[in-house]
Coordinates of C-alpha atoms and ligand atoms in Angstrom, one line a residue:
Chain H
M1 CA 0.0 0.0 0.2
T2 CA 1.5 3.5 -0.9
T3 CA 1.0 6.3 0.9
T4 CA 2.0 8.7 -1.7
V5 CA -1.2 10.7 -2.8
R6 CA -0.1 10.1 -6.6
R7 CA -2.5 8.1 -8.2
K8 CA -1.5 4.4 -9.4
G9 CA 0.1 3.9 -12.8
E10 CA 0.6 8.1 -12.9
K11 CA 4.6 8.7 -12.8
Q12 CA 6.5 11.8 -12.7
P13 CA 7.7 12.9 -16.4
Y14 CA 10.9 11.1 -17.4
A15 CA 10.5 8.2 -14.8
Y16 CA 10.8 6.2 -17.2
L17 CA 14.4 7.1 -17.9
M18 CA 15.5 6.7 -14.3
P19 CA 16.4 2.6 -14.9
F20 CA 18.3 3.6 -18.1
L21 CA 20.0 6.3 -16.2
G22 CA 21.6 3.6 -13.7
F23 CA 22.8 1.2 -16.5
F24 CA 24.2 4.1 -18.3
A25 CA 25.9 5.1 -15.3
L26 CA 27.1 1.5 -14.7
L27 CA 28.5 1.4 -18.0
L28 CA 30.3 4.7 -17.5
I29 CA 32.0 3.3 -14.3
W30 CA 33.1 0.3 -16.0
D31 CA 34.6 1.6 -18.8
V32 CA 36.7 4.0 -16.8
L33 CA 37.7 1.1 -14.3
A34 CA 38.9 -0.7 -17.3
R35 CA 40.8 1.7 -19.0
F36 CA 42.6 2.9 -15.6
S37 CA 43.1 -0.1 -14.2
G38 CA 46.1 -1.1 -15.7
W39 CA 45.2 -4.5 -16.4
S40 CA 45.0 -5.9 -20.0
R41 CA 41.9 -6.2 -22.3
E42 CA 41.8 -9.9 -22.1
V43 CA 41.9 -9.8 -18.3
F44 CA 39.5 -6.7 -18.0
P45 CA 37.6 -6.2 -20.9
G46 CA 35.7 -2.8 -21.3
P47 CA 32.3 -2.7 -21.9
V48 CA 33.0 -1.7 -25.9
V49 CA 35.0 -4.7 -26.2
V50 CA 32.4 -6.8 -25.0
L51 CA 29.7 -5.4 -26.8
V52 CA 31.4 -6.2 -30.1
S53 CA 32.0 -9.5 -28.6
M54 CA 28.5 -9.9 -27.7
G55 CA 27.7 -8.9 -31.8
E56 CA 30.0 -11.9 -32.7
L57 CA 28.1 -14.3 -30.4
L58 CA 24.5 -13.7 -31.1
A59 CA 25.3 -13.4 -35.1
D60 CA 26.7 -17.0 -35.1
G61 CA 23.5 -17.8 -32.7
T62 CA 25.7 -19.4 -29.7
L63 CA 24.5 -17.0 -27.5
V64 CA 20.5 -17.2 -28.5
R65 CA 21.0 -21.2 -28.5
H66 CA 22.4 -21.3 -25.0
T67 CA 20.2 -19.0 -23.6
V68 CA 17.3 -21.2 -25.3
A69 CA 19.0 -24.5 -23.4
S70 CA 19.1 -22.8 -20.1
L71 CA 15.7 -21.2 -20.1
F72 CA 14.4 -24.8 -21.4
R73 CA 15.5 -26.3 -18.3
V74 CA 14.5 -23.4 -16.0
T75 CA 11.3 -23.9 -17.5
V76 CA 10.3 -27.4 -17.2
G77 CA 11.9 -27.8 -13.8
F78 CA 10.1 -24.9 -12.8
Y79 CA 6.4 -25.9 -14.2
L80 CA 7.4 -29.4 -12.5
A81 CA 8.1 -27.8 -9.4
A82 CA 4.8 -25.5 -9.5
A83 CA 2.4 -28.4 -10.8
L84 CA 3.8 -30.6 -7.9
G85 CA 4.3 -28.1 -5.0
I86 CA 1.7 -26.1 -5.1
P87 CA -0.9 -29.3 -4.3
V88 CA 1.6 -30.7 -1.6
G89 CA 1.5 -27.3 0.0
I90 CA -2.4 -27.1 0.0
A91 CA -2.8 -31.1 1.1
L92 CA -0.6 -30.1 3.8
G93 CA -1.9 -26.8 5.3
M94 CA -5.7 -28.3 4.9
M95 CA -4.3 -31.9 6.9
K96 CA -3.0 -30.3 10.1
A97 CA -2.7 -33.9 10.9
T98 CA -0.4 -35.4 8.3
R99 CA 1.6 -32.2 8.9
S100 CA 3.6 -32.3 12.0
L101 CA 4.8 -35.7 10.3
I102 CA 6.0 -34.1 7.2
N103 CA 7.0 -30.7 8.3
P104 CA 9.9 -31.9 9.7
L105 CA 11.2 -33.7 7.0
I106 CA 10.6 -30.9 4.6
Q107 CA 12.3 -28.2 7.1
F108 CA 15.1 -30.8 6.9
L109 CA 15.8 -31.0 3.3
R110 CA 14.9 -27.0 2.6
P111 CA 18.5 -25.5 3.7
I112 CA 20.6 -28.3 1.9
S113 CA 21.8 -26.6 -1.0
P114 CA 20.7 -27.6 -4.2
L115 CA 24.0 -27.5 -5.2
A116 CA 24.9 -29.9 -3.0
W117 CA 22.9 -32.6 -4.8
I118 CA 25.1 -32.1 -7.7
P119 CA 27.0 -35.2 -7.8
L120 CA 24.1 -37.4 -6.6
A121 CA 22.2 -35.9 -9.6
M122 CA 24.8 -36.3 -12.2
L123 CA 25.3 -40.1 -10.7
W124 CA 21.4 -40.6 -11.4
F125 CA 20.6 -38.8 -14.2
G126 CA 23.8 -38.7 -16.1
I127 CA 24.9 -35.8 -18.0
G128 CA 22.4 -33.3 -19.9
D129 CA 19.0 -31.8 -19.5
P130 CA 17.7 -34.9 -17.0
P131 CA 20.3 -33.6 -13.7
A132 CA 20.0 -30.1 -14.6
I133 CA 15.9 -29.9 -14.6
F134 CA 15.7 -32.3 -11.3
L135 CA 18.3 -29.6 -9.5
I136 CA 15.8 -26.9 -10.8
F137 CA 13.1 -28.7 -9.5
L138 CA 14.6 -29.4 -6.1
S139 CA 15.5 -25.9 -5.7
S140 CA 11.9 -24.6 -6.2
F141 CA 9.9 -27.6 -5.1
F142 CA 10.5 -27.1 -1.1
P143 CA 10.5 -23.4 -1.1
L144 CA 6.8 -23.4 -3.0
V145 CA 5.6 -26.3 -0.5
V146 CA 6.7 -24.2 2.4
S147 CA 5.0 -20.8 1.2
T148 CA 2.1 -22.9 -0.2
T149 CA 1.5 -24.4 3.5
I150 CA 1.7 -21.5 5.4
A151 CA -0.7 -19.7 3.0
V152 CA -3.1 -22.2 3.4
D153 CA -2.8 -22.1 7.5
G154 CA -2.9 -18.3 7.4
I155 CA -6.7 -17.9 5.9
N156 CA -8.8 -16.7 8.3
P157 CA -11.1 -19.4 9.8
T158 CA -13.8 -17.5 9.5
Y159 CA -13.9 -17.7 6.0
F160 CA -13.8 -21.9 6.7
H161 CA -17.4 -21.3 8.7
V162 CA -18.8 -19.3 5.9
A163 CA -18.5 -21.9 3.5
A164 CA -19.8 -24.6 5.9
N165 CA -22.0 -22.3 6.2
F166 CA -23.1 -22.4 2.3
N167 CA -22.9 -26.1 2.4
F168 CA -19.5 -26.0 0.5
S169 CA -18.5 -29.4 -0.6
R170 CA -14.9 -30.5 -0.6
T171 CA -14.0 -29.6 -3.9
E172 CA -15.4 -26.0 -3.8
I173 CA -13.9 -25.1 -0.5
I174 CA -10.7 -25.6 -2.2
T175 CA -11.6 -24.0 -5.6
R176 CA -13.5 -21.0 -4.2
L177 CA -12.0 -21.0 -1.1
V178 CA -8.4 -22.0 -0.4
I179 CA -6.9 -21.4 -3.7
P180 CA -8.2 -17.7 -4.3
A181 CA -7.3 -17.0 -0.7
I182 CA -3.5 -18.1 -1.5
I183 CA -2.9 -16.7 -4.6
P184 CA -1.6 -13.3 -3.6
E185 CA 1.3 -15.3 -1.4
V186 CA 1.9 -18.1 -4.1
V187 CA 2.3 -15.6 -6.8
T188 CA 5.3 -13.8 -4.5
A189 CA 6.8 -17.6 -3.4
L190 CA 7.0 -18.3 -7.4
R191 CA 8.5 -15.0 -7.8
M192 CA 11.4 -15.7 -5.5
T193 CA 12.0 -19.2 -6.5
V194 CA 12.1 -18.1 -10.0
T195 CA 15.0 -15.9 -9.3
I196 CA 16.6 -19.1 -7.0
S197 CA 16.0 -21.6 -10.3
W198 CA 17.9 -19.2 -12.5
L199 CA 20.5 -19.2 -10.0
V200 CA 20.9 -22.6 -9.7
V201 CA 20.6 -23.5 -13.8
V202 CA 23.8 -21.4 -14.3
A203 CA 25.7 -23.3 -11.2
A204 CA 24.6 -26.6 -12.7
E205 CA 25.6 -26.0 -16.1
M206 CA 28.9 -25.2 -15.2
I207 CA 29.4 -28.8 -14.1
A208 CA 26.5 -31.3 -15.1
V209 CA 25.8 -29.9 -18.6
Q210 CA 27.6 -29.6 -22.2
S211 CA 25.0 -26.4 -23.0
G212 CA 23.6 -23.1 -21.9
L213 CA 24.8 -20.0 -20.3
G214 CA 26.5 -21.3 -17.4
F215 CA 28.5 -23.9 -19.7
L216 CA 28.8 -20.9 -21.9
I217 CA 30.8 -19.0 -19.1
L218 CA 33.0 -22.0 -18.0
D219 CA 33.8 -22.8 -21.4
S220 CA 35.1 -18.9 -22.7
R221 CA 37.1 -19.2 -19.1
N222 CA 38.7 -22.4 -20.6
A223 CA 39.5 -20.3 -23.7
L224 CA 40.5 -17.5 -21.9
R225 CA 37.9 -15.0 -23.1
M226 CA 37.0 -13.0 -20.7
D227 CA 34.5 -10.8 -23.0
Y228 CA 32.7 -14.0 -23.8
V229 CA 32.5 -14.5 -19.8
M230 CA 31.0 -10.9 -19.5
D231 CA 28.5 -11.6 -22.3
G232 CA 27.3 -14.9 -20.6
M233 CA 26.9 -12.8 -17.4
I234 CA 25.1 -9.9 -18.8
A235 CA 22.4 -12.6 -20.8
I236 CA 21.5 -14.2 -17.1
G237 CA 21.4 -10.5 -15.9
L238 CA 18.8 -9.8 -18.9
V239 CA 16.9 -12.9 -18.6
G240 CA 16.6 -12.5 -14.4
L241 CA 15.6 -9.4 -15.5
T242 CA 12.7 -10.3 -17.7
L243 CA 11.4 -13.5 -15.7
D244 CA 11.4 -11.1 -12.9
Y245 CA 8.9 -8.8 -14.8
L246 CA 6.9 -11.5 -16.2
M247 CA 6.1 -12.5 -12.3
R248 CA 5.2 -8.8 -11.5
Q249 CA 2.6 -8.9 -14.5
L250 CA 1.4 -12.5 -12.9
G251 CA 1.1 -10.6 -9.5
D252 CA -1.0 -7.4 -10.7
L253 CA -3.8 -10.2 -11.9
E254 CA -7.2 -9.4 -10.6
S255 CA -7.1 -12.6 -9.2
A256 CA -4.0 -12.3 -7.1
S257 CA -4.5 -8.2 -6.3
W258 CA -7.4 -8.6 -4.1
R259 CA -5.3 -8.2 -1.2
K260 CA -4.2 -4.8 -2.4
M261 CA -7.3 -3.3 -3.1
T262 CA -8.8 -0.5 -1.6
H263 CA -10.8 2.8 -2.5
Chain X
M1 CA -39.5 -24.2 10.1
G2 CA -37.0 -22.9 12.8
R3 CA -37.6 -23.8 16.0
I4 CA -34.9 -24.1 18.6
T5 CA -34.9 -26.2 21.9
I6 CA -31.7 -25.8 24.1
E7 CA -31.4 -28.4 27.2
K8 CA -29.1 -28.1 29.8
L9 CA -26.6 -26.6 27.9
N10 CA -22.9 -26.3 29.8
K11 CA -19.9 -24.8 27.6
T12 CA -16.3 -25.3 28.9
Y13 CA -12.9 -24.2 27.3
A14 CA -9.5 -25.1 28.5
N15 CA -8.6 -22.9 31.2
R16 CA -5.2 -20.7 30.5
R17 CA -4.9 -19.5 34.0
K18 CA -2.7 -21.1 36.5
D19 CA -4.5 -19.6 39.4
P20 CA -8.4 -20.3 40.1
R21 CA -10.5 -16.9 39.3
S22 CA -12.0 -17.6 42.5
D23 CA -11.6 -20.1 45.2
D24 CA -15.5 -19.7 47.0
D25 CA -17.2 -20.6 43.4
P26 CA -16.0 -24.4 42.4
L27 CA -18.7 -24.1 39.5
L28 CA -16.1 -21.7 37.9
R29 CA -13.3 -24.0 37.9
Q30 CA -13.6 -27.7 37.1
G31 CA -9.8 -28.7 37.2
D32 CA -8.2 -27.2 34.1
R33 CA -11.6 -26.1 32.7
V34 CA -13.5 -22.8 32.0
V35 CA -17.2 -22.9 32.5
V36 CA -18.4 -20.2 29.8
L37 CA -22.1 -21.1 29.5
F38 CA -24.2 -22.9 32.5
D39 CA -27.0 -24.6 32.3
I40 CA -29.0 -22.7 29.8
D41 CA -32.1 -23.7 28.8
L42 CA -34.2 -22.0 26.2
N43 CA -37.3 -22.7 23.8
I44 CA -37.1 -20.3 20.8
M45 CA -40.6 -21.1 18.7
D46 CA -40.7 -20.3 14.8
G47 CA -40.5 -16.8 13.4
E48 CA -39.6 -15.4 16.8
M49 CA -36.9 -12.4 16.9
V50 CA -34.8 -13.1 19.9
C51 CA -32.4 -10.4 21.3
F52 CA -29.2 -11.4 23.3
L53 CA -27.9 -8.9 25.6
G54 CA -25.0 -9.6 28.3
P55 CA -21.7 -8.1 29.2
S56 CA -18.7 -8.6 27.1
G57 CA -17.2 -12.0 27.3
C58 CA -20.1 -13.4 28.9
G59 CA -20.5 -15.7 26.0
K60 CA -23.1 -14.7 23.3
S61 CA -21.3 -15.1 20.5
T62 CA -20.1 -18.7 22.2
L63 CA -24.0 -19.5 22.3
L64 CA -24.7 -18.6 19.0
R65 CA -21.6 -20.5 17.4
I66 CA -22.8 -23.7 19.4
I67 CA -26.4 -23.1 17.8
A68 CA -25.1 -22.2 14.5
G69 CA -23.3 -25.8 14.6
F70 CA -19.4 -24.4 14.8
E71 CA -18.7 -25.9 18.4
A72 CA -20.1 -28.3 19.9
P73 CA -21.8 -27.8 23.5
S74 CA -19.7 -29.7 26.2
D75 CA -22.8 -30.5 28.0
G76 CA -26.7 -30.8 27.2
R77 CA -28.4 -30.8 24.0
V78 CA -29.1 -28.3 21.0
Q79 CA -32.1 -29.4 18.9
I80 CA -33.5 -27.5 15.7
N81 CA -36.9 -29.1 14.7
G82 CA -36.1 -31.5 17.0
K83 CA -33.4 -32.9 15.3
P84 CA -29.8 -32.0 17.0
V85 CA -27.5 -30.1 15.5
R86 CA -24.8 -31.9 13.7
G87 CA -22.7 -28.9 12.3
P88 CA -23.1 -26.0 10.0
S89 CA -26.1 -26.0 7.5
A90 CA -27.4 -23.4 5.0
D91 CA -30.7 -23.9 6.8
H92 CA -29.2 -21.6 9.4
I93 CA -27.0 -18.6 8.4
F94 CA -24.4 -17.1 10.1
V95 CA -24.0 -13.6 10.1
F96 CA -20.4 -12.7 11.5
Q97 CA -19.8 -10.0 14.2
H98 CA -16.3 -9.4 12.0
S99 CA -16.8 -9.6 8.0
G100 CA -17.2 -12.8 6.7
L101 CA -17.5 -11.6 3.2
F102 CA -14.9 -13.4 0.9
P103 CA -12.4 -10.7 -0.2
W104 CA -11.8 -12.6 -3.2
M105 CA -15.1 -12.3 -4.9
T106 CA -17.3 -9.3 -5.8
V107 CA -20.3 -8.2 -3.7
A108 CA -22.4 -10.4 -6.9
E109 CA -20.5 -13.3 -6.4
N110 CA -20.7 -13.2 -2.1
V111 CA -24.2 -13.0 -2.3
G112 CA -24.7 -15.1 -5.3
L113 CA -22.9 -18.1 -2.8
G114 CA -26.6 -18.8 -1.4
L115 CA -27.9 -19.3 -5.0
R116 CA -25.6 -21.8 -6.5
H117 CA -28.3 -24.4 -6.7
L118 CA -30.1 -22.0 -9.5
K119 CA -28.5 -23.9 -12.3
N120 CA -29.7 -21.2 -14.8
R121 CA -27.1 -18.1 -14.8
R122 CA -30.0 -15.5 -15.8
D123 CA -32.2 -16.5 -13.0
R124 CA -29.7 -16.4 -10.3
Q125 CA -28.2 -13.0 -11.7
E126 CA -31.9 -12.1 -11.2
H127 CA -32.2 -13.1 -7.9
V128 CA -28.6 -11.8 -6.9
S129 CA -30.0 -8.5 -8.0
E130 CA -33.1 -8.3 -6.2
F131 CA -31.1 -8.9 -3.0
I132 CA -28.5 -6.1 -3.8
E133 CA -31.3 -3.8 -4.4
M134 CA -33.1 -4.6 -1.2
V135 CA -29.8 -3.5 1.0
E136 CA -29.2 -0.6 -1.7
L137 CA -26.0 -1.6 -3.2
D138 CA -27.0 -1.5 -6.8
G139 CA -24.3 0.1 -8.9
F140 CA -21.6 -2.0 -6.7
E141 CA -22.0 -5.5 -7.7
Q142 CA -18.6 -5.9 -9.1
H143 CA -16.8 -4.2 -6.6
Y144 CA -14.7 -5.9 -3.6
P145 CA -15.8 -6.1 -0.2
R146 CA -12.3 -3.8 0.7
Q147 CA -13.5 -1.5 -1.9
L148 CA -16.6 -0.5 0.0
S149 CA -17.4 1.2 3.7
G150 CA -17.6 -1.0 6.9
G151 CA -21.5 -0.3 6.4
M152 CA -21.8 -1.5 3.2
Q153 CA -20.0 -4.4 3.7
R154 CA -22.4 -5.0 6.4
R155 CA -25.3 -4.7 4.2
A156 CA -23.5 -7.2 1.7
E157 CA -23.6 -9.8 4.3
L158 CA -26.9 -9.4 5.2
A159 CA -27.6 -9.6 1.6
R160 CA -25.8 -12.8 1.2
A161 CA -27.2 -14.1 3.9
L162 CA -31.2 -13.3 2.9
A163 CA -30.7 -14.6 -0.3
V164 CA -30.0 -18.1 1.2
N165 CA -33.6 -17.8 2.4
P166 CA -33.0 -19.8 5.6
D167 CA -34.7 -21.0 8.2
I168 CA -33.0 -19.6 10.9
M169 CA -30.7 -16.0 10.7
I170 CA -28.1 -15.8 13.3
M171 CA -26.5 -12.4 14.0
D172 CA -23.9 -11.8 16.2
E173 CA -23.7 -7.8 16.7
P174 CA -24.7 -7.1 13.2
F175 CA -24.8 -3.1 13.9
S176 CA -21.6 -2.8 15.3
G177 CA -19.2 -0.3 14.0
L178 CA -22.0 1.4 11.8
D179 CA -22.3 5.0 12.0
F180 CA -25.8 6.0 13.4
L181 CA -27.7 6.5 10.7
T182 CA -26.9 3.6 8.6
H183 CA -27.5 2.1 12.3
M184 CA -31.1 3.1 12.0
K185 CA -31.8 2.2 8.7
M186 CA -30.2 -1.4 9.2
R187 CA -32.3 -1.9 12.0
E188 CA -35.7 -0.8 10.2
E189 CA -34.6 -3.0 7.2
V190 CA -34.3 -6.3 9.8
V191 CA -37.5 -5.5 11.7
N192 CA -39.2 -5.3 8.2
M193 CA -37.9 -8.0 6.4
H194 CA -38.8 -10.0 10.1
A195 CA -41.9 -8.7 9.8
F196 CA -42.2 -9.7 6.0
I197 CA -40.3 -13.4 5.8
Q198 CA -41.3 -14.3 9.4
K199 CA -38.0 -16.2 9.8
T200 CA -36.6 -16.9 13.2
I201 CA -33.7 -14.5 14.0
L202 CA -31.3 -14.5 17.2
L203 CA -29.3 -11.6 16.9
V204 CA -26.8 -10.5 19.8
T205 CA -26.2 -6.8 20.5
H206 CA -24.8 -4.3 23.1
N207 CA -27.8 -1.7 22.2
I208 CA -30.6 -2.0 25.1
D209 CA -32.7 0.4 22.7
D210 CA -32.1 -2.2 19.6
A211 CA -33.2 -4.9 21.9
L212 CA -36.4 -3.1 22.8
I213 CA -37.3 -2.1 19.3
M214 CA -36.5 -5.1 17.4
G215 CA -37.1 -8.2 19.8
D216 CA -40.1 -10.3 20.0
R217 CA -38.3 -11.8 23.2
I218 CA -35.1 -10.3 25.1
V219 CA -32.8 -12.8 26.7
I220 CA -30.4 -11.3 29.0
L221 CA -27.2 -13.7 29.8
G222 CA -25.0 -12.8 32.9
G223 CA -23.5 -13.7 36.0
S224 CA -20.5 -16.2 36.9
P225 CA -20.9 -18.2 35.7
T226 CA -22.9 -17.2 32.6
R227 CA -26.8 -18.2 33.1
V228 CA -29.9 -16.9 31.6
I229 CA -31.0 -14.0 34.1
M230 CA -33.5 -12.8 32.4
D231 CA -36.3 -13.8 29.7
R232 CA -38.7 -11.9 28.8
T233 CA -41.7 -11.6 25.6
L234 CA -42.3 -8.1 24.1
D235 CA -45.5 -7.7 23.1
F236 CA -45.6 -4.3 22.1
P237 CA -47.1 -3.1 19.1
R238 CA -44.9 -1.7 16.4
P239 CA -43.4 0.7 15.4
R240 CA -42.4 0.9 18.8
D241 CA -41.1 3.9 20.8
F242 CA -40.3 4.5 24.1
E243 CA -40.9 8.1 24.7
K244 CA -44.7 6.9 23.7
S245 CA -45.3 4.1 25.4
P246 CA -44.6 4.2 29.5
E247 CA -44.4 0.5 29.6
L248 CA -41.8 0.3 27.4
S249 CA -39.7 3.2 28.8
L250 CA -40.0 1.3 32.4
L251 CA -38.8 -2.1 31.3
R252 CA -35.9 0.5 29.4
S253 CA -35.0 1.6 32.6
E254 CA -35.1 -1.7 34.5
L255 CA -32.8 -3.4 31.4
F256 CA -30.2 -0.3 32.0
L257 CA -30.4 -1.0 35.6
M258 CA -29.8 -5.0 35.2
M259 CA -27.0 -4.5 33.2
G260 CA -25.0 -2.0 35.8
V261 CA -26.2 1.6 34.4
N262 CA -28.3 3.5 37.1
Y263 CA -29.4 6.5 35.1
A264 CA -30.9 5.6 31.7
V265 CA -30.7 8.9 29.4
Ligands
LIG1 N1 -11.6 -20.6 21.5 C1 -11.7 -20.5 22.9 N2 -11.2 -20.8 23.8 C2 -10.6 -20.5 25.3 N3 -11.5 -19.6 25.4 C3 -12.6 -18.6 24.6 C4 -12.6 -19.2 23.2 N4 -13.6 -18.5 22.9 C5 -14.1 -17.9 23.3 N5 -13.9 -17.7 24.7 C6 -13.7 -17.2 25.9 O1 -15.4 -17.3 26.3 C7 -15.4 -16.4 27.1 C8 -16.8 -16.0 26.3 O2 -16.6 -15.5 24.9 P1 -17.6 -14.6 23.3 O3 -17.1 -14.4 22.5 O4 -18.8 -15.7 23.5 O5 -18.3 -13.7 24.4 P2 -19.2 -12.5 23.8 O6 -20.3 -12.2 25.2 O7 -19.8 -12.6 22.8 O8 -18.6 -10.8 24.0 P3 -18.4 -9.7 23.1 O9 -19.8 -9.2 23.5 O10 -17.5 -9.4 23.7 O11 -18.5 -10.3 21.6 C9 -14.8 -15.4 27.0 O12 -14.2 -15.4 28.6 C10 -13.6 -16.2 26.2 O13 -12.1 -15.5 26.6
LIG2 MG1 -19.2 -11.5 21.1

């Protein structure tokens, strides 16, 4: 909830220029640092060099191919995690009895970094997409289960009384009460987990996979092409920015924003 | 039909105090339980409007929740039309003390909750608008509860309850938090509605005047543990006005005195 008097969607003139100003300042500082660091352009390339080599990578399709490979893994792993994690969270939230059985297990598994699973993932799934997808699944699944359970648990008990009063069936309780009530929290959780998945995919690709932006970075390092390493980093940042933007759009849907609504 | 029989109803809650509230009154403390309602007997006729009064925390909401089936009595029986209450049902709709509207549904969707059995969409929409008009919320059908004022939310909830056409309506302080004029209008609305549909209405209020103007009967809960300390049928004609009816004004002073206020103004 904002305290400003300005109406929603109404911005100061030129406000849309502000983000670009930030990027411009970053480029400037980078350029100055690269010029005066005394390091060679092989060790610390400046923005011009990096942008030129990005042109090369775009022209021969390498960058696009690796970005698509990473995005594919994130998408599959993330959808799998959402498709399983949210229902499990709802079930746990509604069955108070089984919760005390499963909750400690989940809280035990949750702090184990997905990266710690890499050796097992490689052993079980070999090399390629499956181990990476498995790791992304793990990194999103537990946070989603936990956030969904907490969200269901936080639903005002009065609403369940109202549902019982209006003779809601079991299905109606889930579709017309629980799901709409938790959508705002679940969308927030999805936003956070998509960022985590994106972090994890890059790390996984450095070890278990022969494609993707993580692989591009590692491969370029082996070839001592720091400009390509930085291109990979820039691509990661841009995709992350886009994913977050898409998730925010999800949060602005009418069904997700009833909590924010006031006069 | 909405006949309610309450026999020897007791309700206890787990005691959260370590030391006894009072050593001389063993009833208050039964081991680690606190007695909230003690030996309540009530017989409520079909179509009666009963107003419950009593000090804060005496168990009025608890009694209504038990009748509505949200909670089970610790002892005794509650029957509706001769059948024991087994749980909440659309036959007895509860209007909550704090808003029970679903915040993720529009006013129209909330009011439509009680009309889900109507399969025809046109039919359902017509009924929904009818009840929304009844509480003068037309134009706000597509608003979400948070976009309404407190009084409008109350009216929407009343419309939702009315739309179900329940045998019994249970209202826990339906007018609390309303401004004076809305309070008066809603009170009039409920009285008219009761005269019109003749359903059983149980209503908790802190306002003695509400009870005198509206009730066919006034039940006062009080004491510790809480019992029925007064049960009076009012057969004054409506509309009621205690300035014109000396009997009513006498009863009003009596009630104020009973509730611990010496000079009713
Ligand atoms: N779930 C519960 N567990 C333990 N004690 C409870 C519970 N619910 C209510 N009580 C106790 O029962 C008593 C009666 O509560 P209740 O809400 O029925 O009062 P009330 O008459 O409706 O009060 P008010 O007029 O302030 O709404 C209170 O002393 C309260 O502490
Ligand atoms: Mg109460």
